[in-house]
Short mmCIF file of C-alpha atoms and ligand atoms in Angstrom, two decimals:
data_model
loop_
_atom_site.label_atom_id
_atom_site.label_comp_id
_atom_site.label_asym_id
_atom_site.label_seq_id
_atom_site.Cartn_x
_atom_site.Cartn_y
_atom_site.Cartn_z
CA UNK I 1 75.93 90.39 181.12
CA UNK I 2 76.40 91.00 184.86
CA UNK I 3 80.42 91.00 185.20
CA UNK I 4 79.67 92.15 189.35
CA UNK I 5 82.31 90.80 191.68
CA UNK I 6 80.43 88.32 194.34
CA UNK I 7 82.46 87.70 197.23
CA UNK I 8 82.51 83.94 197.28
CA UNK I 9 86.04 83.70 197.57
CA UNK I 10 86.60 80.40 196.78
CA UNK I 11 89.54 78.69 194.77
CA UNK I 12 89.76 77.05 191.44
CA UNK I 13 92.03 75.19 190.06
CA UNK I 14 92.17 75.23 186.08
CA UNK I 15 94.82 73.02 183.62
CA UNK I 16 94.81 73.70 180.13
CA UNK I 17 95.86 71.74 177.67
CA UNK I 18 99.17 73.29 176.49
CA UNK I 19 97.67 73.79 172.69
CA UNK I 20 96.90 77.45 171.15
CA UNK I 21 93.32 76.50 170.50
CA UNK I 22 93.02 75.71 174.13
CA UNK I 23 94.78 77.61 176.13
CA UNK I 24 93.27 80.91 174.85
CA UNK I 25 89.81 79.44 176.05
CA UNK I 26 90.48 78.68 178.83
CA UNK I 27 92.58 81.84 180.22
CA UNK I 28 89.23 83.21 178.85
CA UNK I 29 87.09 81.24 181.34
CA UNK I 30 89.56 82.04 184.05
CA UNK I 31 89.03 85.69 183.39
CA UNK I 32 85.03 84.97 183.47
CA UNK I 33 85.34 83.03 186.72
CA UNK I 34 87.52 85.46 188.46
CA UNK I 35 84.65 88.49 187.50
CA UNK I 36 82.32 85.80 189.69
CA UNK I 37 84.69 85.97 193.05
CA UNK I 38 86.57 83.01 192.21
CA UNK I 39 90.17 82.44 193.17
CA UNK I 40 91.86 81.08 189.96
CA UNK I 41 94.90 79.20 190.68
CA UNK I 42 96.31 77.92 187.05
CA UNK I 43 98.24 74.43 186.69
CA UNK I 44 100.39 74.10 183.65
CA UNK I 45 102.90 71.84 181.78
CA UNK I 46 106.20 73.24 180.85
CA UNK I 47 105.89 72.68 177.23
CA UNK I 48 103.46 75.63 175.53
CA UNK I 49 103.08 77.30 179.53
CA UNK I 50 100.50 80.06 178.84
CA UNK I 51 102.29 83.02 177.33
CA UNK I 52 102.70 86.53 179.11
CA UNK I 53 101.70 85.40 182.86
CA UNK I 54 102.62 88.89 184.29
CA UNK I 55 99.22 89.89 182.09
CA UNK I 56 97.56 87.85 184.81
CA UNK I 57 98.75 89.09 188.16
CA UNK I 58 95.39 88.14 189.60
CA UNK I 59 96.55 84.48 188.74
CA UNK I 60 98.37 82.02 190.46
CA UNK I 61 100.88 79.90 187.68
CA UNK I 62 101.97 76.38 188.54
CA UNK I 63 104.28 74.92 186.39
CA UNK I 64 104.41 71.24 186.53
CA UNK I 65 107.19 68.79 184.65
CA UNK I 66 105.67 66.92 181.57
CA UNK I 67 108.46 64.46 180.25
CA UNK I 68 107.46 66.22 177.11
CA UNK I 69 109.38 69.37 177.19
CA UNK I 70 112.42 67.58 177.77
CA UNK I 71 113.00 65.93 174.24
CA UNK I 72 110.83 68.43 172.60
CA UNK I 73 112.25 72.11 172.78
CA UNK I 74 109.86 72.83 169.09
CA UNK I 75 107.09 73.91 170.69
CA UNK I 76 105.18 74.57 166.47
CA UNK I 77 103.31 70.81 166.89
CA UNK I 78 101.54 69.66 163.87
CA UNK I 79 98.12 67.34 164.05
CA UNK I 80 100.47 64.18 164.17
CA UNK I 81 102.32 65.49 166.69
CA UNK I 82 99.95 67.16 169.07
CA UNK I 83 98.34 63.38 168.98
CA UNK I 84 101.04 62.28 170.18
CA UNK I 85 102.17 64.27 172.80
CA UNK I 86 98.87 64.67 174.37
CA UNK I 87 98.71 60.85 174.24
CA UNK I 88 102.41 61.23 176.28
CA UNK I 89 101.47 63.74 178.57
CA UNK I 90 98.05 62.12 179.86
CA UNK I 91 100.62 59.12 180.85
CA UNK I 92 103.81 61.36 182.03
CA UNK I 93 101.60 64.25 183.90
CA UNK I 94 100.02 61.91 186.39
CA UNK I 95 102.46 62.11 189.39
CA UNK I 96 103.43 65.35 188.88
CA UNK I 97 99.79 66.56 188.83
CA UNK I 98 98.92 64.57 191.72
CA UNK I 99 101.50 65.43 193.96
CA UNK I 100 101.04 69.10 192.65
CA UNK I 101 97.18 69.30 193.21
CA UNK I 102 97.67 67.50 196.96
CA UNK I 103 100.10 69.98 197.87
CA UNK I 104 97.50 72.88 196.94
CA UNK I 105 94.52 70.66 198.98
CA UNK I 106 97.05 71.08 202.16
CA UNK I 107 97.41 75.30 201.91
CA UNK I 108 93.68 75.78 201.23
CA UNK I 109 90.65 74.05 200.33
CA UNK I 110 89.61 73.74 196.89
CA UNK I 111 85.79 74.41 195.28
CA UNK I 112 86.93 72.13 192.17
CA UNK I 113 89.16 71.33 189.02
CA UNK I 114 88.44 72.55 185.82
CA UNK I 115 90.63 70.85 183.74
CA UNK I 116 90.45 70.38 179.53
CA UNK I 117 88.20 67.62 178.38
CA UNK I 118 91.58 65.90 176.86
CA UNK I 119 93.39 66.15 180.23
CA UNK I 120 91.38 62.79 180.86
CA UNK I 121 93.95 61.11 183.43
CA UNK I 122 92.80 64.16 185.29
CA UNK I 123 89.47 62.31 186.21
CA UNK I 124 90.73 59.58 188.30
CA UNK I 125 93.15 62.34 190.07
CA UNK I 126 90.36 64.24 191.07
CA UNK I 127 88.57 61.29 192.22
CA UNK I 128 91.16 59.81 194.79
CA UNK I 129 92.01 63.36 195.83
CA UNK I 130 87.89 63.67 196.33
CA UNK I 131 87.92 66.93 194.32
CA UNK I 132 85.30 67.16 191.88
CA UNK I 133 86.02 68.01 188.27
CA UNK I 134 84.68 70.22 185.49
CA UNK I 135 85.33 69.19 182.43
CA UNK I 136 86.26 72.87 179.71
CA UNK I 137 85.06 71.29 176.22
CA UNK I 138 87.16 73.79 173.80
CA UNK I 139 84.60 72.31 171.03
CA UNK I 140 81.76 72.80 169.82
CA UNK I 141 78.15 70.02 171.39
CA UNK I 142 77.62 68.80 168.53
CA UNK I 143 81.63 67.86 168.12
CA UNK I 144 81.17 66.18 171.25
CA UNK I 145 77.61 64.22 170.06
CA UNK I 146 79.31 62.78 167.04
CA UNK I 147 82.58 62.11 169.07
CA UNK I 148 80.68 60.11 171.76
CA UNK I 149 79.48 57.74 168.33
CA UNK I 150 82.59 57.47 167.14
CA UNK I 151 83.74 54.20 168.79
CA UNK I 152 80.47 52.82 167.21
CA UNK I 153 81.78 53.48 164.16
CA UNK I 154 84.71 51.24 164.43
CA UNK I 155 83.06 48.57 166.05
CA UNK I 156 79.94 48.60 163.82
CA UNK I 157 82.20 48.54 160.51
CA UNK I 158 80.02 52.02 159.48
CA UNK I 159 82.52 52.63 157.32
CA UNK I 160 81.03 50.71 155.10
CA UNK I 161 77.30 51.60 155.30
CA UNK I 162 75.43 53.71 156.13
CA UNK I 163 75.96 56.24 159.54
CA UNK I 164 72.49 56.03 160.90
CA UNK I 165 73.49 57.37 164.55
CA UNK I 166 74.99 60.61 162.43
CA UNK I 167 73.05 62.08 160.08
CA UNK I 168 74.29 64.77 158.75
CA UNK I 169 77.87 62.86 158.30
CA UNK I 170 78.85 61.08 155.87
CA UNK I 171 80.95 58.23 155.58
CA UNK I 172 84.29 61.35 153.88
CA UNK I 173 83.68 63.21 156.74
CA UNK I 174 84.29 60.99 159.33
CA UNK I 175 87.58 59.37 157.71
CA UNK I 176 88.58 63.03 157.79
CA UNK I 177 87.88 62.69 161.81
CA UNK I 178 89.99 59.92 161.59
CA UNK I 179 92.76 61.24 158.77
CA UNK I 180 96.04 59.67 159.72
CA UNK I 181 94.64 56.25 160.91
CA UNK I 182 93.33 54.32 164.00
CA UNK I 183 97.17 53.15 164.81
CA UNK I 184 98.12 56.65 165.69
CA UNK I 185 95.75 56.66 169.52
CA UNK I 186 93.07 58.95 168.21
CA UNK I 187 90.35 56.40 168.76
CA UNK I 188 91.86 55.99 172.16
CA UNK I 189 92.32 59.35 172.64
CA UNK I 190 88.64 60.43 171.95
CA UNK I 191 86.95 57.38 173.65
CA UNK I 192 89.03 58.29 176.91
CA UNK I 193 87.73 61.84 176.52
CA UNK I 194 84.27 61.09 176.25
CA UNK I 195 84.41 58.14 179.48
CA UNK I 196 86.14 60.57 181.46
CA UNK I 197 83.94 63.39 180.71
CA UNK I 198 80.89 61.14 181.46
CA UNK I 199 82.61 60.25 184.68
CA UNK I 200 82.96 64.31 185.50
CA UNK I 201 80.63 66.76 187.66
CA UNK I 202 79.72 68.54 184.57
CA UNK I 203 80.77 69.98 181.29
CA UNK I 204 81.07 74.10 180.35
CA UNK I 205 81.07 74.69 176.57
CA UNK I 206 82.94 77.60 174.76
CA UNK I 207 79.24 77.76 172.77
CA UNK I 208 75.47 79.08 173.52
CA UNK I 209 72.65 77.38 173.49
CA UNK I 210 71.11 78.85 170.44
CA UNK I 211 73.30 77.92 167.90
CA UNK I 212 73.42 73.99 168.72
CA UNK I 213 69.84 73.59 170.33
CA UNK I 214 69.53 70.17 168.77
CA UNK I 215 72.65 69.23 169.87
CA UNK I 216 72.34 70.68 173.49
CA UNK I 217 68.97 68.39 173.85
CA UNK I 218 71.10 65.93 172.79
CA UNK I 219 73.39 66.09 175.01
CA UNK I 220 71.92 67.25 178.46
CA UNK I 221 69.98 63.28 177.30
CA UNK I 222 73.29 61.10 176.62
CA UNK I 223 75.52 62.68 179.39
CA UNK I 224 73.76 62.80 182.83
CA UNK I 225 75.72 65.94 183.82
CA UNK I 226 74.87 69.07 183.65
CA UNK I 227 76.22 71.28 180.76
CA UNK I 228 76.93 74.95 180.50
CA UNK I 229 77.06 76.63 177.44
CA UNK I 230 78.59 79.73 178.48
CA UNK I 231 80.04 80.94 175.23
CA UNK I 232 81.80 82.59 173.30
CA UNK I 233 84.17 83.38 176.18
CA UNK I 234 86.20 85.88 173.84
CA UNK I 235 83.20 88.31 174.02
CA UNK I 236 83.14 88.75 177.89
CA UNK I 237 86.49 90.70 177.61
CA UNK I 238 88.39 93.17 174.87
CA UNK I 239 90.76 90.82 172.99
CA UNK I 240 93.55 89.60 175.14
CA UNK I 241 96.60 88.15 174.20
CA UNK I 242 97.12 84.62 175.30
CA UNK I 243 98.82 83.88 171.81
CA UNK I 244 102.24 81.77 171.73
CA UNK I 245 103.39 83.36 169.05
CA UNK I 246 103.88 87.36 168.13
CA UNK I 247 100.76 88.54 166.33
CA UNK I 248 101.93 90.89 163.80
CA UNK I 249 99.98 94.70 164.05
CA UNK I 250 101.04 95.33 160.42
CA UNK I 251 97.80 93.57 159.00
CA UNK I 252 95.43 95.86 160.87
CA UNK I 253 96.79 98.59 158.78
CA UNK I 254 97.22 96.93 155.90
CA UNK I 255 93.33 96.00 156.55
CA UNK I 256 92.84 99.90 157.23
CA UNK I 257 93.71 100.59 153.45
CA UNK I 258 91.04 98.19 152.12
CA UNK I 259 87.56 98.51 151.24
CA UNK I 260 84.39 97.35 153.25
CA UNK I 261 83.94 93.78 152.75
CA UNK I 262 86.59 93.09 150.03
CA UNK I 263 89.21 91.05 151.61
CA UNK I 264 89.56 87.44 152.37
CA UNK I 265 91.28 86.37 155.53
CA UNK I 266 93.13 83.09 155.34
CA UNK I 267 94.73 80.93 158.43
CA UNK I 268 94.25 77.53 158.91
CA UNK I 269 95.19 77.88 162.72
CA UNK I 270 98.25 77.07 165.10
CA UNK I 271 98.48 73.25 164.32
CA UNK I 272 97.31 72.29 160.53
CA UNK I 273 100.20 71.38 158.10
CA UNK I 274 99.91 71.42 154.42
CA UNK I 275 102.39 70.00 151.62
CA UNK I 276 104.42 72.03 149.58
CA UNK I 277 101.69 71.39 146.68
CA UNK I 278 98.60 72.24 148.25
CA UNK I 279 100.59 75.21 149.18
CA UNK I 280 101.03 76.38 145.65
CA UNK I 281 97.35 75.52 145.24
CA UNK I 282 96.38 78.16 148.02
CA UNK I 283 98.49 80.30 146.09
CA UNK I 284 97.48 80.10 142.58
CA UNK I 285 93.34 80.08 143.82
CA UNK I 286 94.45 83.56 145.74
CA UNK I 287 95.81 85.04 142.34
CA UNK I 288 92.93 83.66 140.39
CA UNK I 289 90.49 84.77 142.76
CA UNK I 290 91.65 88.54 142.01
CA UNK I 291 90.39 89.60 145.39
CA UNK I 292 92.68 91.31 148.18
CA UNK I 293 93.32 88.64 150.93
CA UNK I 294 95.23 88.57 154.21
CA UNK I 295 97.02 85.33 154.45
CA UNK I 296 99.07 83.86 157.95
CA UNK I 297 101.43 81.55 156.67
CA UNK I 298 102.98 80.24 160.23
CA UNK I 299 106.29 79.06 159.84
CA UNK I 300 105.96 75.41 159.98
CA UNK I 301 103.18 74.67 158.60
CA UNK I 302 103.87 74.25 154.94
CA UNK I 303 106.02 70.87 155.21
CA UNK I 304 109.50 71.35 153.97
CA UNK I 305 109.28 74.56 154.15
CA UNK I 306 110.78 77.66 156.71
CA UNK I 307 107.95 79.83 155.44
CA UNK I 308 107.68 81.05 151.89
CA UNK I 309 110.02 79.47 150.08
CA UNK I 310 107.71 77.74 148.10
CA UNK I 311 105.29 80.09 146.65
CA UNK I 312 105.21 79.75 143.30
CA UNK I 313 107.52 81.84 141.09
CA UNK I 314 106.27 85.57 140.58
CA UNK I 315 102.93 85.28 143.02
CA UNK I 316 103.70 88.35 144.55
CA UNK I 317 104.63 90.49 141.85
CA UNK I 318 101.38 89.39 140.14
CA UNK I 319 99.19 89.48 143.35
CA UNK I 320 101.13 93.20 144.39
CA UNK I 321 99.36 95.81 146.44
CA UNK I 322 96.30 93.38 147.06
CA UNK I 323 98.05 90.75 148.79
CA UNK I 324 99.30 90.95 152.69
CA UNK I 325 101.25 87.74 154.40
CA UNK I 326 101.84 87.22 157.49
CA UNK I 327 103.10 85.26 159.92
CA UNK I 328 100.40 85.02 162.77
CA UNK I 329 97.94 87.86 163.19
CA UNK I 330 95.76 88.86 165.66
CA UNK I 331 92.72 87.23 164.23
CA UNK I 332 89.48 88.45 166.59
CA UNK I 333 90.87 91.97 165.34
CA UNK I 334 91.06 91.33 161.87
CA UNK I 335 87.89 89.16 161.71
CA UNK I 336 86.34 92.59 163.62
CA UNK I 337 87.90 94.88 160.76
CA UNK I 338 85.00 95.98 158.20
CA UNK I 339 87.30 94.84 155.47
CA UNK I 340 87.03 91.30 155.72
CA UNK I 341 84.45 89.86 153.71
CA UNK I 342 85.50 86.23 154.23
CA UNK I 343 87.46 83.85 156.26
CA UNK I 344 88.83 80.90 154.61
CA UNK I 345 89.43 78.71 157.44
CA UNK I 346 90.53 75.25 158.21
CA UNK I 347 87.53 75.05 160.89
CA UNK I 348 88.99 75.31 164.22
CA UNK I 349 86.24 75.53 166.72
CA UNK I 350 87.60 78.94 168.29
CA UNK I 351 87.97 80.11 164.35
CA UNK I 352 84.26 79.50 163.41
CA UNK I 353 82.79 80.79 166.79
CA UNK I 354 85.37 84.01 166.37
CA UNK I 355 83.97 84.64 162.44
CA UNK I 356 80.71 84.02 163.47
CA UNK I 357 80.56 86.19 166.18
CA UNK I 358 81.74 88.86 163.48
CA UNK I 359 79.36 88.11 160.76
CA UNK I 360 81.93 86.72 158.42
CA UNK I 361 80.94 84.11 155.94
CA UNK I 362 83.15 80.97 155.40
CA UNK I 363 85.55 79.03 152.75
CA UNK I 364 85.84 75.73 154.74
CA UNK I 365 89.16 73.58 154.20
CA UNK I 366 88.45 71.26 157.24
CA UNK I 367 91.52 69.30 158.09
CA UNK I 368 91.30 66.74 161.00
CA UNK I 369 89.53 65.98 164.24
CA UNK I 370 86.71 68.21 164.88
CA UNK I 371 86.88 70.69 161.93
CA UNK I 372 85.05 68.40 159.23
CA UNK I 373 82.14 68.45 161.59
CA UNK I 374 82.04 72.17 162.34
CA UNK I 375 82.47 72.72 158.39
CA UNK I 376 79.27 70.43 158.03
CA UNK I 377 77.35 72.68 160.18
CA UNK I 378 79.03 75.90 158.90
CA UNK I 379 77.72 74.81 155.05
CA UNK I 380 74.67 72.74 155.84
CA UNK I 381 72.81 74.12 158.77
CA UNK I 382 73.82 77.66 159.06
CA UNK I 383 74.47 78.21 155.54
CA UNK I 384 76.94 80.63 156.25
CA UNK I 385 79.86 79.21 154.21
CA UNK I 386 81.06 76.95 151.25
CA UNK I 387 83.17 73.92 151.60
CA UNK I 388 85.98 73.38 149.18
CA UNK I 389 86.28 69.73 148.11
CA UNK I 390 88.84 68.43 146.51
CA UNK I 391 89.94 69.28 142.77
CA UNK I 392 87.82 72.32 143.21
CA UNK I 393 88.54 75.63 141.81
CA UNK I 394 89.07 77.37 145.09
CA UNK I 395 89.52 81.06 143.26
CA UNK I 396 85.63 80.42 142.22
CA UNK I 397 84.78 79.71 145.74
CA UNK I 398 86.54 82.75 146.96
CA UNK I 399 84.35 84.87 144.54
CA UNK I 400 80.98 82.94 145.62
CA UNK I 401 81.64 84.42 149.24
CA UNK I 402 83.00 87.72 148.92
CA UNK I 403 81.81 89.05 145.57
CA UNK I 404 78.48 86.83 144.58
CA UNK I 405 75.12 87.33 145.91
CA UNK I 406 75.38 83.94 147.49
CA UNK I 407 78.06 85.27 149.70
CA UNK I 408 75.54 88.41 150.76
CA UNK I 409 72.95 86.40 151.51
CA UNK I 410 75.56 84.14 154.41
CA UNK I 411 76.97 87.52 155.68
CA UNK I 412 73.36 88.44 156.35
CA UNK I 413 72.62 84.82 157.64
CA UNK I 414 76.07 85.05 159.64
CA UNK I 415 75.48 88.39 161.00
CA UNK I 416 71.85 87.48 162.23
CA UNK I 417 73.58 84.88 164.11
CA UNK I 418 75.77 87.32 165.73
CA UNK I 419 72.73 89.01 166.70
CA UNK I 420 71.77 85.85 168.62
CA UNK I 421 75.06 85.58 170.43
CA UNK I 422 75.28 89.36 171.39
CA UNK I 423 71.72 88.18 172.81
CA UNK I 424 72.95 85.31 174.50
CA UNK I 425 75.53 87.38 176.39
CA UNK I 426 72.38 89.71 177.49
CA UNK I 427 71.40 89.71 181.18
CA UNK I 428 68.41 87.45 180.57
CA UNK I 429 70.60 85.49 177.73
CA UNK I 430 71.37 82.26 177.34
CA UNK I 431 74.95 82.15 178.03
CA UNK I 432 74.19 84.54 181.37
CA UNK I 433 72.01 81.88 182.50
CA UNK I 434 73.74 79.26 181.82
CA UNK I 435 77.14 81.01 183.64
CA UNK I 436 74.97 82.08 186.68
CA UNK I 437 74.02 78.28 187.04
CA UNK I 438 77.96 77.14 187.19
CA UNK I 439 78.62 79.54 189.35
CA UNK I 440 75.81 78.17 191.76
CA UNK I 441 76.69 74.78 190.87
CA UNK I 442 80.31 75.34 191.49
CA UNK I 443 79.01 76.96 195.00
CA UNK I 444 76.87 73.44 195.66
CA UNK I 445 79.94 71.62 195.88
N1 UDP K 514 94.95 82.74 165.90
C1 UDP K 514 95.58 83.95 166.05
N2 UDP K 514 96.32 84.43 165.00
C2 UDP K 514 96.45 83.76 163.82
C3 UDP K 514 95.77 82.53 163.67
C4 UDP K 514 95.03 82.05 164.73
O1 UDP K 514 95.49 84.61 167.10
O2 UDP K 514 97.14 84.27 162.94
C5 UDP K 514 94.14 82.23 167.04
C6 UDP K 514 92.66 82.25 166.69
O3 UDP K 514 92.10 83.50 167.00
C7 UDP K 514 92.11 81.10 167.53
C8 UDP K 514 93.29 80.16 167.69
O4 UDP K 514 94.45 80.87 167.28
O5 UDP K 514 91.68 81.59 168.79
C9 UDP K 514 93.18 78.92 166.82
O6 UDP K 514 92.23 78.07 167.37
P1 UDP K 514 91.34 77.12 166.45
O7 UDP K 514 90.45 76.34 167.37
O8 UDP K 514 90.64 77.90 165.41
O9 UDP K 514 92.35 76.20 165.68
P2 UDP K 514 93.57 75.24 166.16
O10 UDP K 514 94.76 76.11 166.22
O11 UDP K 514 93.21 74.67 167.50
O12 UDP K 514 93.64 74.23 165.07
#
C-alpha cells in the first residue's frame, strides 16, 4: 500500500457519528486521507466528541451543540437509546451544522463532506451549501443491499412469506433487524439512510472487494454512485486509540500466560445490552465450556446491573485461573494475540472485519440492526463461525470452535481470508485501487 504524501492540499471535512463503532472508523479514514495530502478538518457533536484529540494534532476539531448532550450527561447508550438519539440529533444538528459548515466555506474552500451514512440530514446541507458529500458506510455492502429491501419488507407484508429479494435471510433474521419494533424510527431511520445515500456523490466502505464480490456487483447496479471499498481501515495504521472508554492492558498479559489458540474472547461491543438472565447464561456456558476465555463485561450493559453483581454465585471460584474479566479491552490487540482461538461476538461490523482480519473463527450472538446479517454471512458463506440460537448449549458451541476439528477447519478458512485482505491492502490490491480512485474522484470535484 502506497502511504506517499501527494501534495494536493485540499480540505475535508469529516462528521462522525458520535457512536464507538463509528467513530473509530472514521478517525481511521481521516488518518488514510491525511497520508493522501488531504487537509482533514473534523466536525463533531458534543455528546461522545472523539476521545484523546491532542493524538491528532494534524486535525482540526469542531465541536458543534447537539440538544442531546444537554439532557443526556450518560454517554454508555444502549440499542434503544442510540435509536433514539440519532433519530434526535439528525433533527437538532441541522442549524448548528449548517451555520458551522458555512462558516468553514468562508475561511477556505472545501474539496467535500464526508459525513456517516446515518448523518442523513447532512445530505440536503451539503446540497444548499453546493458541497458535495461522501457518504462513510461503517457496515458491511451486503448490510447495505439488504437494508435498501427493507422498506419492501414492510410494505410487501414479507413477514409473512417468503423473502424472495433476500435470499439468504430468513423471515428470524430480519425481525432481529427490526428487534424492538417499527414504532421506535428504525424503519425511518434506515429508509432515510439509504435515500440520502442514493442522493450522495458516492459511498467508501470500511470492506474490500473480495470478501462481498456479490454484494459489490450488487451494489455498484442499485446505487448509481460510485463505491469504494477501501477496507479494513484499521490495517493502514498500528492500532490507535480512538476508544471512549479506558481499555484495560491487564488482558494482554493475562493473554501472555495462555496457550496458542486456547482462549475464547467474549464482547458483545460498546452498545448491546443483555438481561440479568442471559447474563447468567453467558456465565454458566463459560464454566461448562471448561476453556480459558477473556470476557469484557462493560458496565452497563447487563440491565440492572453496575457490572458483576449478577454472576452467578461461586463462577469465579469454579472458573479460577482460566477466567479473565474485564471491563473494555483493547480488542485488535487481543484478537492479534496467538492465544485467542475464538471470538464470541455479538457481530458488530468493525468486530467481524477485526477477527477476520486475524484469522479468528466465530460464536455469533447477533443482537440488532446489522449484526444478524453479518452473522449470516459469518456462518453461511464464509463458514468461519457458528451461530448460537436460542435454547442452545452455548458451552458445546464454544468447544466446536476452539477445541473440535470443525473449529480448525474455520481458523484455516478465516485465516485464508486474511490472506486475501493483507492482499487487498497490496499495491496492486483491491482496497489500493479502490483508495487511489477516491482520491482522484475526490480531486474531480
Ligand atoms: N472494542 C474495544 N474494546 C472492547 C470492545 C470493543 O476496543 O473491549 C472496539 C472494537 O475493537 C470495535 C468497536 O469497539 O472497533 C465496536 O464496534 P462494533 O462495530 O463491533 O460494535 P458496536 O459497538 O458498534 O455494536
Amino acid at each position: 500500500m502506497s502511504t506517499q504524501p501527494s501534495s494536493n492540499n485540499r480540505r475535508l471535512v469529516l462528521f462522525p457519528l458520535p457512536l464507538q463503532g463509528h467513530i473509530n472508523p472514521m478517525l481511521q479514514l481521516a488518518n488514510i486521507l491525511h497520508t493522501k495530502g488531504f487537509k482533514i478538518t473534523i466536525i463533531h457533536t458534543q455528546f461522545n466528541p472523539p476521545p484523546n484529540q491532542s493524538n491528532y494534532p494534524q486535525f482540526t476539531f469542531i465541536s458543534i451543540s447537539d440538544g442531546f448532550s444537554i439532557s443526556n450527561k450518560d454517554s454508555t447508550l444502549n440499542l434503544d437509546t442510540s435509536n433514539y438519539a440519532i433519530n434526535f440529533m439528525n433533527k437538532s444538528c441541522i442549524h448548528p451544522f449548517k451555520g458551522c459548515l458555512a462558516s468553514l466555506l468562508e475561511e477556505e474552500p472545501v474539496a467535500c463532506l464526508i459525513s456517516d451514512s446515518l448523518w442523513h440530514f447532512t445530505q440536503s446541507v451539503a446540497d444548499a451549501l453546493n458541497l458535495p458529500r461522501i457518504v462513510l458506510r461503517t457496515s458491511s455492502m451486503s448490510c447495505m443491499l439488504v437494508y435498501a429491501t427493507l422498506p419492501l419488507v414492510g410494505e410487501k407484508g414479507y413477514f409473512k412469506t417468503t423473502i424472495q429479494e433476500l435470499p439468504l435471510m430468513t423471515k428470524k433474521d430480519i425481525l432481529k433487524i427490526y428487534s424492538g419494533g417499527f414504532e421506535e424510527g428504525k424503519l425511518e431511520l434506515i429508509s432515510s439512510m439509504i435515500k440520502e445515500a442514493k442522493a450522495a456523490s458516492g459511498i467508501i466502505y470500511n470492506t474490500f472487494k473480495e470478501l462481498e464480490e456479490p454484494a459489490f456487483l450488487a451494489i455498484s447496479q442499485d446505487f448509481c454512485i460510485p463505491s469504494f471499498p477501501i477496507g479494513p481501515f484499521h490495517k493502514y495504521f498500528p492500532a490507535s486509540s480512538s476508544s471512549l472508554l479506558e481499555q484495560d492492558r491487564s488482558s494482554i498479559s493475562w493473554l501472555d500466560l495462555q496457550p496458542v489458540n486456547s482462549v475464547v474472547y467474549v464482547s458483545f461491543g460498546s452498545i448491546a445490552q443483555i438481561d440479568e438472565a442471559e447474563f447468567a447464561n453467558m456465565a454458566s456456558g463459560l464454566a461448562s465450556s471448561k476453556q480459558r476465555f477473556l470476557w469484557v463485561v462493560r458496565p452497563g450493559s447487563v440491565l440492572g446491573s453496575k457490572w458483576l453483581e449478577s454472576l452467578p454465585k461461586g463462577f469465579i471460584d469454579e472458573v479460577g485461573e482460566r477466567g479473565c474479566i474485564v471491563k473494555w479491552a483493547p480488542q485488535q490487540e487481543v484478537l492479534a494475540h496467538q492465544a485467542i482461538g475464538g471470538f464470541w461476538t455479538h457481530c458488530g461490523w468493525n468486530s467481524t472485519l477485526e477477527s477476520i482480519c486475524e484469522g479468528v473463527p466465530m460464536i455469533c450472538s447477533p443482537c440488532s440492526y446489522d449484526q444478524p446479517i453479518n452473522a449470516k454471512y459469518v456462518t453461511d458463506v464464509w463458514r468461519i463461525g457458528v451461530m448460537v440460537e436460542k435454547g442452545m448449549e452455548i458451552g458445546r458451541a464454544i468447544k466446536r470452535v476452539i477445541v473440535e476439528k470443525e473449529g480448525d477447519e474455520m481458523r484455516q478458512r478465516c485465516k485464508s481470508l486474511q490472506k486475501k485482505v493483507n492482499l487487498s491492502l497490496e499495491k496492486d490490491g483491491s482496497a489500493t485501487q479502490a483508495l487511489e480512485n477516491l482520491v482522484e474522484y475526490i480531486l474531480s470535484f
